[in-house]
Coordinates of C-alpha atoms and ligand atoms in Angstrom, one line a residue:
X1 CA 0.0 0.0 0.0
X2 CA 1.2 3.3 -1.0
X3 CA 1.3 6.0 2.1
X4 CA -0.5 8.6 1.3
X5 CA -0.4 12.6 3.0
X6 CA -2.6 12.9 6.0
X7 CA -6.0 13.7 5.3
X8 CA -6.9 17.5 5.4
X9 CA -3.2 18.1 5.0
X10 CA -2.1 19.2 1.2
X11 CA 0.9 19.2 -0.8
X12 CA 1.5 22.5 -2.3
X13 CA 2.8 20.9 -6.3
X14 CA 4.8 22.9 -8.7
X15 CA 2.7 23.8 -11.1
X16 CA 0.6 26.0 -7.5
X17 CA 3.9 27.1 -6.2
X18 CA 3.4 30.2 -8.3
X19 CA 0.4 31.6 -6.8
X20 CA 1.9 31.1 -3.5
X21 CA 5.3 32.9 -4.5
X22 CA 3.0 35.9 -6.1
X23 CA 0.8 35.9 -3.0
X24 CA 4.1 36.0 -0.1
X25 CA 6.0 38.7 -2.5
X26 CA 2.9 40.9 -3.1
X27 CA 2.2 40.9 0.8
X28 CA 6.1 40.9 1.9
X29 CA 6.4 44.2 -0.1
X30 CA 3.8 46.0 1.4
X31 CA 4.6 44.8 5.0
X32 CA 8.1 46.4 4.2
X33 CA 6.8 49.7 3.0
X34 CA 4.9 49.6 6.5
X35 CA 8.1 48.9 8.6
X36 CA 6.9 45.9 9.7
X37 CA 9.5 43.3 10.9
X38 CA 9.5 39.5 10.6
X39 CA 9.5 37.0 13.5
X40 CA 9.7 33.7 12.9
X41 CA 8.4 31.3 16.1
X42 CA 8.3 27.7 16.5
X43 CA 5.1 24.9 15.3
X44 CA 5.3 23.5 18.6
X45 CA 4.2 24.8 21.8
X46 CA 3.7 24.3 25.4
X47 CA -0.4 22.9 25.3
X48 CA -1.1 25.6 28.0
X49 CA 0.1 28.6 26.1
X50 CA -3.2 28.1 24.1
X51 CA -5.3 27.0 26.1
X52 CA -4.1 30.2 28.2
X53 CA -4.7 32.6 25.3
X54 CA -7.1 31.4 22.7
X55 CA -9.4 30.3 25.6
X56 CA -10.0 26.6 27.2
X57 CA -14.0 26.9 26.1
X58 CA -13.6 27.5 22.5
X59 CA -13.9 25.2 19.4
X60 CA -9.8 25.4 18.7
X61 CA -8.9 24.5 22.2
X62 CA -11.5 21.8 23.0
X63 CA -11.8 20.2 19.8
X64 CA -8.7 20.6 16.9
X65 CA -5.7 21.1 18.3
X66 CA -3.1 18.5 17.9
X67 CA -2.0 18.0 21.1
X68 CA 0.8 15.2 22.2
X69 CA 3.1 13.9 24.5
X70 CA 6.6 14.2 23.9
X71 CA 9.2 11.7 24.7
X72 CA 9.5 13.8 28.3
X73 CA 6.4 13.9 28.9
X74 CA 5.1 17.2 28.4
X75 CA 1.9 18.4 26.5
X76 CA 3.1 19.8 23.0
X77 CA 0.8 21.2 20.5
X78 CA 1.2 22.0 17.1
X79 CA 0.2 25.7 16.7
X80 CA -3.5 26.4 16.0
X81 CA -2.3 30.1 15.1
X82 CA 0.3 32.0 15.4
X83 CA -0.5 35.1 17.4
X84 CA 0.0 33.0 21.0
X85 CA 3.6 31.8 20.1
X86 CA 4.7 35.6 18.4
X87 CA 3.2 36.8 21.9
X88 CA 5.3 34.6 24.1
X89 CA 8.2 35.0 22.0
X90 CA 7.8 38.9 22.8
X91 CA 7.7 38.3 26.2
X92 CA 10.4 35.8 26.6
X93 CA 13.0 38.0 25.1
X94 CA 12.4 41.6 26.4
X95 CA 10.8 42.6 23.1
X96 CA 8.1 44.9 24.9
X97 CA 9.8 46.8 27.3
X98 CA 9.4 50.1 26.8
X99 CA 9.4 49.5 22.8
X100 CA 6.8 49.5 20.4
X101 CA 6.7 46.2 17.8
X102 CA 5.4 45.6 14.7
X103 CA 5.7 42.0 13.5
X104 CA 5.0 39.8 10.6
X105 CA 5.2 36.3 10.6
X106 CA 4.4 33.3 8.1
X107 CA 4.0 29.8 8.4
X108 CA 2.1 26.6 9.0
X109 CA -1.2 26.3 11.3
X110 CA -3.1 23.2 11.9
X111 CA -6.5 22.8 13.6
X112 CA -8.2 19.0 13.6
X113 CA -11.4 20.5 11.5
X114 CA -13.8 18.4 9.2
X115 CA -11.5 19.5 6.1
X116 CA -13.8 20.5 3.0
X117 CA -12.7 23.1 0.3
X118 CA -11.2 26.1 2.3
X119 CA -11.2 24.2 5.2
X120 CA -7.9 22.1 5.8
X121 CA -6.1 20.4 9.0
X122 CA -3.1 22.1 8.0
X123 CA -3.2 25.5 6.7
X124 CA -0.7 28.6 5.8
X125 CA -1.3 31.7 7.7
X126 CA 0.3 35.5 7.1
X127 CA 0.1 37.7 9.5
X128 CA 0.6 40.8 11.4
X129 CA 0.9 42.0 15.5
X130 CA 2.1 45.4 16.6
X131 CA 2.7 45.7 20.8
X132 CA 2.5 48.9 22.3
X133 CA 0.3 51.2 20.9
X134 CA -3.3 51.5 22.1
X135 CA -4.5 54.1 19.8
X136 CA -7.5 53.0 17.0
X137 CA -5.3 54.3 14.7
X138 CA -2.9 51.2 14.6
X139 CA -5.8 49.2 14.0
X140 CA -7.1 51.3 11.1
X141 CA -3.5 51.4 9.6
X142 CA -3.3 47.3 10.0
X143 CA -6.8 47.3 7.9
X144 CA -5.2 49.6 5.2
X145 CA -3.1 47.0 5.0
X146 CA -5.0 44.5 4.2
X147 CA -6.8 46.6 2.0
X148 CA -3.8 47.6 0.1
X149 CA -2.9 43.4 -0.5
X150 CA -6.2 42.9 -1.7
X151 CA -6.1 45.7 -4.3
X152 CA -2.2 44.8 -5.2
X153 CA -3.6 41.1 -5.8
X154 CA -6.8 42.9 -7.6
X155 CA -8.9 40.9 -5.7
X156 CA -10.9 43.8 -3.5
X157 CA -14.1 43.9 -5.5
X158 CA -14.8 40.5 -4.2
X159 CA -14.0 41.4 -0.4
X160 CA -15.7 43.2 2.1
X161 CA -15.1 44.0 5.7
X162 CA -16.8 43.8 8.7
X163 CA -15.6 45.6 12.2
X164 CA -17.3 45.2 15.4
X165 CA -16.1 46.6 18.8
X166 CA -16.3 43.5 21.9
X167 CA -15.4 46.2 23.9
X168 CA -13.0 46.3 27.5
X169 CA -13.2 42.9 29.7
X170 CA -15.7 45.3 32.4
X171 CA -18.1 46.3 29.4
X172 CA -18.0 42.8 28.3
X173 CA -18.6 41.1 31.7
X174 CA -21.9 43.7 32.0
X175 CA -22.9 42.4 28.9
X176 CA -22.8 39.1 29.3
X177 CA -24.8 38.8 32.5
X178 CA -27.5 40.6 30.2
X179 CA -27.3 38.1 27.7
X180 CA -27.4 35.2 29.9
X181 CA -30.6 36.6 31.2
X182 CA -32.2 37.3 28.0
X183 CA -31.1 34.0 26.5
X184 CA -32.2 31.8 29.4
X185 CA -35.3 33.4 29.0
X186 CA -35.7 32.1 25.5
X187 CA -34.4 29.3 26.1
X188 CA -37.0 27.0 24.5
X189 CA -36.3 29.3 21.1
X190 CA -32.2 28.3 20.9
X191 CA -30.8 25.1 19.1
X192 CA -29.0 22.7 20.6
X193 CA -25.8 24.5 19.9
X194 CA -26.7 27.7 21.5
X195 CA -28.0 26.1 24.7
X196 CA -24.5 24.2 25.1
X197 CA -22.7 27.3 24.2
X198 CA -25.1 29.6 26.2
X199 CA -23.8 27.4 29.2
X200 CA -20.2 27.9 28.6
X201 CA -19.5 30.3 26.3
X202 CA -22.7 32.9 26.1
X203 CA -21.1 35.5 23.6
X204 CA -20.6 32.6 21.1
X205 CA -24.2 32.3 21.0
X206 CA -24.0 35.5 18.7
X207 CA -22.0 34.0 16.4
X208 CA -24.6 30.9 15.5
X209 CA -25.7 30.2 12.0
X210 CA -29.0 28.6 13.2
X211 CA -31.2 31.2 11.5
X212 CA -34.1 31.0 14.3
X213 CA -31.2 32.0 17.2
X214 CA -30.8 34.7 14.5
X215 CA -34.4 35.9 14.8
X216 CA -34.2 35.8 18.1
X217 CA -30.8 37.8 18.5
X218 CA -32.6 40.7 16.8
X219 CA -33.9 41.5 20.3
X220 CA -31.2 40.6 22.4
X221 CA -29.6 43.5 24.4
X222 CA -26.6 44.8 22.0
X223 CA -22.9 44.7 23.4
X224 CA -22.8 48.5 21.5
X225 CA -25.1 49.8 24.3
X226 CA -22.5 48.3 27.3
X227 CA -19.3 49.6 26.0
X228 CA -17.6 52.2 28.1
X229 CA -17.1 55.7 26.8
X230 CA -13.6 54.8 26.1
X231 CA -14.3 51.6 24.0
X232 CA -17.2 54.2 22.0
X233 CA -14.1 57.0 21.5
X234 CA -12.0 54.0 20.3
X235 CA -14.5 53.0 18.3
X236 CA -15.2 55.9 17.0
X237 CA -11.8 56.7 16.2
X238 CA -11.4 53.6 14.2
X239 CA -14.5 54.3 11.7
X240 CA -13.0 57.9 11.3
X241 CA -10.1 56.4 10.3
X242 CA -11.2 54.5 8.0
X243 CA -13.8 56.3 6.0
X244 CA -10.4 59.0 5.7
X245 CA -8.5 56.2 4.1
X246 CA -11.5 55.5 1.8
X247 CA -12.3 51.8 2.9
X248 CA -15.6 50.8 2.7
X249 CA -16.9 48.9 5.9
X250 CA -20.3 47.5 7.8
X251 CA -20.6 46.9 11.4
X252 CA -21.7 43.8 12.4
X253 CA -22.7 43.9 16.0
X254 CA -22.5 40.3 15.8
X255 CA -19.5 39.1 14.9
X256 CA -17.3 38.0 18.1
X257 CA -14.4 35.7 16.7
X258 CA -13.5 32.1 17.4
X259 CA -11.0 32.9 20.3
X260 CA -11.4 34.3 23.7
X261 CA -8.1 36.9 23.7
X262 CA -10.0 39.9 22.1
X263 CA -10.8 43.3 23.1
X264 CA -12.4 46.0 21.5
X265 CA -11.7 46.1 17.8
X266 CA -12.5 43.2 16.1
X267 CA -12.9 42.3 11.9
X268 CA -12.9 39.7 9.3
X269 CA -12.2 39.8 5.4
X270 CA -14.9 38.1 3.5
X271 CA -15.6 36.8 0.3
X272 CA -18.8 35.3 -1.4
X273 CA -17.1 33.8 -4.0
X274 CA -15.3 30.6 -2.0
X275 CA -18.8 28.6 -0.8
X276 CA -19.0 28.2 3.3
X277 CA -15.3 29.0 3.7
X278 CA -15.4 32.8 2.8
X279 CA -13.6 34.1 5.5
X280 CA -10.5 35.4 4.5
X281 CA -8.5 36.8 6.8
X282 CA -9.3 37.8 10.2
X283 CA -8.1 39.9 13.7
X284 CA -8.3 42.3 16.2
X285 CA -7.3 44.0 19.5
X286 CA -6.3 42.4 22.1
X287 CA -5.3 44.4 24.9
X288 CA -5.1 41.9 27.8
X289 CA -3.4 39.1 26.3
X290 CA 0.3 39.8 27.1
X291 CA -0.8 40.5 30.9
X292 CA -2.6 37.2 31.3
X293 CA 0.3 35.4 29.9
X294 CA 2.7 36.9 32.3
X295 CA 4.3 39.8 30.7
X296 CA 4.3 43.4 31.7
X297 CA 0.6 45.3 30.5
X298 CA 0.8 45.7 27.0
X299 CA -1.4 46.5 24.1
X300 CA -1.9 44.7 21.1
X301 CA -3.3 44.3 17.5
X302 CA -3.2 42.0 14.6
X303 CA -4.5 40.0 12.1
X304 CA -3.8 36.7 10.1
X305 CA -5.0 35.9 6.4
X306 CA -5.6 32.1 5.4
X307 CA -3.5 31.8 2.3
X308 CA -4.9 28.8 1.0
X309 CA -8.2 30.9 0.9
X310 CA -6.4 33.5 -0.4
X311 CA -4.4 31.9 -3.5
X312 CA -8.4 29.9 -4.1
X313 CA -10.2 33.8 -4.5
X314 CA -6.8 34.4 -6.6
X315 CA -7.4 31.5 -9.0
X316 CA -10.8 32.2 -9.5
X317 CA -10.4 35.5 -10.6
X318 CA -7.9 34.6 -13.1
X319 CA -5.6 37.0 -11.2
X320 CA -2.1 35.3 -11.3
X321 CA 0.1 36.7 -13.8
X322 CA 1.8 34.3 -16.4
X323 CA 5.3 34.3 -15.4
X324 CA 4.3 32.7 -11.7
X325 CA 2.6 29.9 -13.9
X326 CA 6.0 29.4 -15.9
X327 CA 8.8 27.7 -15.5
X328 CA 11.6 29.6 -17.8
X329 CA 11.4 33.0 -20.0
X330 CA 13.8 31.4 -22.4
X331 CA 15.0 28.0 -23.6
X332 CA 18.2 26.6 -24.8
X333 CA 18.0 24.6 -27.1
X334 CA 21.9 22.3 -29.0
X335 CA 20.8 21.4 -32.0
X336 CA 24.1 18.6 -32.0
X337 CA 26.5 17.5 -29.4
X338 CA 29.3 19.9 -30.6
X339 CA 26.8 22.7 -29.9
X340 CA 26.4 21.8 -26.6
X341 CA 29.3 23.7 -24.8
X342 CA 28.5 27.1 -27.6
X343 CA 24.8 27.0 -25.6
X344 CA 26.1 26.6 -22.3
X345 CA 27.9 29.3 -22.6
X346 CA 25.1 31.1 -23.8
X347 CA 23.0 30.6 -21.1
X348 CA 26.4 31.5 -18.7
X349 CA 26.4 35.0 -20.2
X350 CA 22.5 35.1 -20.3
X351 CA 22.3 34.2 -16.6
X352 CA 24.8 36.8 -16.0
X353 CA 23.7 39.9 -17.4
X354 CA 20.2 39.1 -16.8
X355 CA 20.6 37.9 -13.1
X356 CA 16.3 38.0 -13.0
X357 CA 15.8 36.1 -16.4
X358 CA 14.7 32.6 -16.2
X359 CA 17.0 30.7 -18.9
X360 CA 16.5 26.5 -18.9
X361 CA 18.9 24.7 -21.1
X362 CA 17.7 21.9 -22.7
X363 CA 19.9 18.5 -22.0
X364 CA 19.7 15.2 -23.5
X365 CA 19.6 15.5 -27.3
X366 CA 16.7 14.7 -29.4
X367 CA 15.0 16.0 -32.4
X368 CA 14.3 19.9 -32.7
X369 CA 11.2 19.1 -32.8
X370 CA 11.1 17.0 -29.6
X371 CA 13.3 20.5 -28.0
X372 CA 10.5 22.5 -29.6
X373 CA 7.4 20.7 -27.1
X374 CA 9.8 21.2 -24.3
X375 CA 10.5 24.7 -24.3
X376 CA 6.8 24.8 -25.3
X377 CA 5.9 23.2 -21.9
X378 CA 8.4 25.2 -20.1
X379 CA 6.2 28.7 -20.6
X380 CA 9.2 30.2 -22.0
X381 CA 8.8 33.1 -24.3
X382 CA 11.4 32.7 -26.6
X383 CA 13.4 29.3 -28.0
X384 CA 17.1 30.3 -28.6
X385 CA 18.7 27.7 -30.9
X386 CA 22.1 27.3 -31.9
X387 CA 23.1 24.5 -34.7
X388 CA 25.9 24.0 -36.9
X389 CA 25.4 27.1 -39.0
X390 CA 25.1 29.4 -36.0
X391 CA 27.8 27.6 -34.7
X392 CA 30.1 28.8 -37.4
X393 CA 29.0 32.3 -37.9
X394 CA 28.7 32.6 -34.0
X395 CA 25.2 33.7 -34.3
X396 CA 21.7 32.5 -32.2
X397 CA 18.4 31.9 -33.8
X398 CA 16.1 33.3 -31.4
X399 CA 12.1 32.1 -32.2
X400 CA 9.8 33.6 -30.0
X401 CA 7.1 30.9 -28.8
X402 CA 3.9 32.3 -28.5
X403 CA 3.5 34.2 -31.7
X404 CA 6.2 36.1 -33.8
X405 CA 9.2 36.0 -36.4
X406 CA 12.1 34.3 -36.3
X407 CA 15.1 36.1 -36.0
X408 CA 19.0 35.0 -36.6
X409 CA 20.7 37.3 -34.1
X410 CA 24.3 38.6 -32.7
X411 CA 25.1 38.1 -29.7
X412 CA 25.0 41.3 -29.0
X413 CA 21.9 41.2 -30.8
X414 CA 20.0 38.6 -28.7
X415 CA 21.4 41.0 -25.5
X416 CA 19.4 43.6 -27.0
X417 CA 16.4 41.3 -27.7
X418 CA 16.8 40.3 -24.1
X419 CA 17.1 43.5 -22.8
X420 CA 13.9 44.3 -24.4
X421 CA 12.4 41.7 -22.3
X422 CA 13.6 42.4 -19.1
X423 CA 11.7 46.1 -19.2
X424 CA 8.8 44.3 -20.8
Ligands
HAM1 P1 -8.6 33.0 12.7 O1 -9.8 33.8 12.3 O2 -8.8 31.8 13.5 O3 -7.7 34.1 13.5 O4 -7.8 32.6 11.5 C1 -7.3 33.6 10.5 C2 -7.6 33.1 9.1 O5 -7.0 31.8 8.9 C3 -9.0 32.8 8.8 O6 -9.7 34.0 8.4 C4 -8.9 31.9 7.6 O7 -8.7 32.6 6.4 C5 -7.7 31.1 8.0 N1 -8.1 29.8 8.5 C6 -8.5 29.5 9.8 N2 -8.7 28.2 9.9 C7 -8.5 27.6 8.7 C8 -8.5 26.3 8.2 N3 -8.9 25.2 9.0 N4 -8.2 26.1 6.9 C9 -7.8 27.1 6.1 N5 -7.8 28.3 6.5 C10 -8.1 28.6 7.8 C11 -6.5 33.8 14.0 O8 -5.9 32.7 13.8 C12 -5.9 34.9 14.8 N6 -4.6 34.5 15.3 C13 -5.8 36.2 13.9 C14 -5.2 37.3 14.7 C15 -3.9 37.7 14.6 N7 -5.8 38.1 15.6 C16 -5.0 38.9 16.1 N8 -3.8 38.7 15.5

């Protein structure tokens, strides 16, 4: 029997690599241009860093994490997400005292989910978590940045973006004994999901898809009317913010999040166009977190996108441009043994002068013809051939493969021709 990957968990082949390379540079750049800085954390954990921070009664901690015993004995777990490891990470090594931080990260996340498209065991997030600064305007400026990937990717008409303020922990306590009341007075009008939830986990109960809990939520006291006059001014803040930067929102007074370490601002990135899975990319404020996992007081704010989700809305819009779907610009072709060495040293200069240009040499003979489908398959725009006559006269036949004449060139010719490429 043949051992196959593990179910929910994908290879990433080849012929997707591209999306994924146009996807991390796209977002890299623009993370740069904020003067954001990369941490890099490890997959494993202690268990009780996430249970500590995304929150023992939620759907991650109870139910998907990968959790395991190591040859010592201690509960490990493979990261849910990443924000809990970047936040111990800051604390272990000084990086908030008296310093503001704003990080990037990439990498692997896994979560024991039923795995359907969009949803996977092991999944890619990039993301973003600045320490220090209170103010709504870092949150507005981490939105603009999400903003700004989806536009670079020129995916934006097909996102929108929803904000909702969870308020302080006091506003939030308030509000829950006011939920608990109303909800366990309509208890008979909840499913089965909201009853267990309204036991454990009562501001989950907002987040239900059960479209009669719906109905009934329309009545339910609003956490808007329990947030302090700070969390409003924050709020506040936040909207101005981003109505100056131009980006269209909706508050959903609903929307809560999956994990318990959020305060105030909170938003998601969604799409219509992926099915059930059409969250893209999610995050929020979380000012308590670093105190309650044992550092010093400090504010924070980030968010994560899911990049599988992310390269899926990028292939259904046709988005990807052709060069991350190919292999080579140009391809070498020896039309004889003795021309082997002249083509080598071809592709030698080529490589040098062009230090971005994609140049595959063809190896192991065959027909011209045979060279031709290969350099076809490649994705290379131009076949550069060099056979006995060329050899002689010390010239290249360059035969552009996607529509175009055939030229016999120079070598300072073909330089040219290449150089012509390049700016292209
Ligand atoms: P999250 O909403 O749990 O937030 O995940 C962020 C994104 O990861 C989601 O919007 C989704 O695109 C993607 N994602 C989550 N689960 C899966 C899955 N099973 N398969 C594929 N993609 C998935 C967080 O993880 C927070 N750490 C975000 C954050 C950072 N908040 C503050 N800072």
């Amino acid at each position: 029997m043949r051992i196959q990957s593990v179910r929910g968990m994908s290879d990433i082949l080849p012929d997707q690599v591209g999306a994924w390379r146009y996807l991390e540079q796209i977002v890299q750049r623009i993370f740069s241009a904020y003067g954001l800085t990369q941490i890099r954390t490890p997959i494993v954990e202690d268990t009780e860093l996430f249970a500590r921070s995304i929150g023992n009664v939620t759907d991650i901690v109870e139910k998907e994490m990968y959790t395991f015993e190591d040859r010592s004995g201690d509960s490990l777990t493979l990261r849910p997400e990443l924000t809990a490891g970047v936040v111990r990470a800051a604390i272990e090594h000084g990086l908030l005292h008296n310093q503001t931080q704003r990080l990037w990260y990439q990498g692997q996340a896994f979560r024991h989910e039923r795995p359907q498209k969009g949803r996977y065991r092991q999944f890619h997030q990039i993301g973003v978590e600045c320490f220090g600064i209170a103010d709504a305007l870092m949150d507005a400026e981490l939105i603009e940045i999400t903003d700004q990937i989806w536009k670079e990717l020129g995916i934006r008409d097909c996102v929108t973006l929803q904000i909702n303020s969870i308020g302080s922990t006091e506003a939030r306590a308030k509000y829950r004994t006011a939920l608990i009341d109303f909800l366990a007075a309509h208890k008979d009008q909840l499913d089965r999901d909201s009853l267990a939830r309204l036991e454990r986990s009562p501001l989950r109960v907002l987040d239900s898809k059960n479209d009669s809990t719906q109905a009934l939520l329309r009545s339910a006291p609003s956490l808007m009317d329990y947030l302090t006059e700070a969390d409003r001014e924050h709020f506040d803040l936040l909207r101005r913010a981003l109505k100056d930067a131009d980006i269209g929102f909706a508050v959903n007074p609903l929307l809560v999040r999956g994990l318990d370490y959020y305060s105030r601002t909170v938003f998601e990135w969604t799409t219509e166009a992926l099915g059930s899975q059409g969250t893209i990319c999610g995050g929020g404020r979380y000012d308590g977190l670093v105190d309650h996992l044992g550092g010093k007081s400090t504010p924070g704010v980030g968010f994560a996108l899911g990049m599988e989700r992310v390269v899926l809305l990028m292939e259904a819009l046709a988005v990807i441009p052709d060069t991350y779907r190919t292999q080579a610009d140009v391809y070498l072709m020896p039309q004889k043994q003795a021309c082997e060495e002249a083509i080598r040293k071809l592709a030698r200069l080529l490589r040098q002068e062009f230090p971005s240009l994609r140049v595959l040499t063809h190896i192991g003979g065959g027909s011209l013809k045979s060279q031709l489908k290969r350099a076809d398959k490649s994705g290379a725009l131009f076949g550069l051939i060099i056979g006995q006559s060329e050899l002689e006269s010390g010239h290249i036949v360059c035969k552009p493969l996607r529509g175009g004449e055939q030229e016999t060139l120079s070598e300072a010719g073909l330089l040219k021709r290449m150089s012509i490429l390049r700016d292209s």
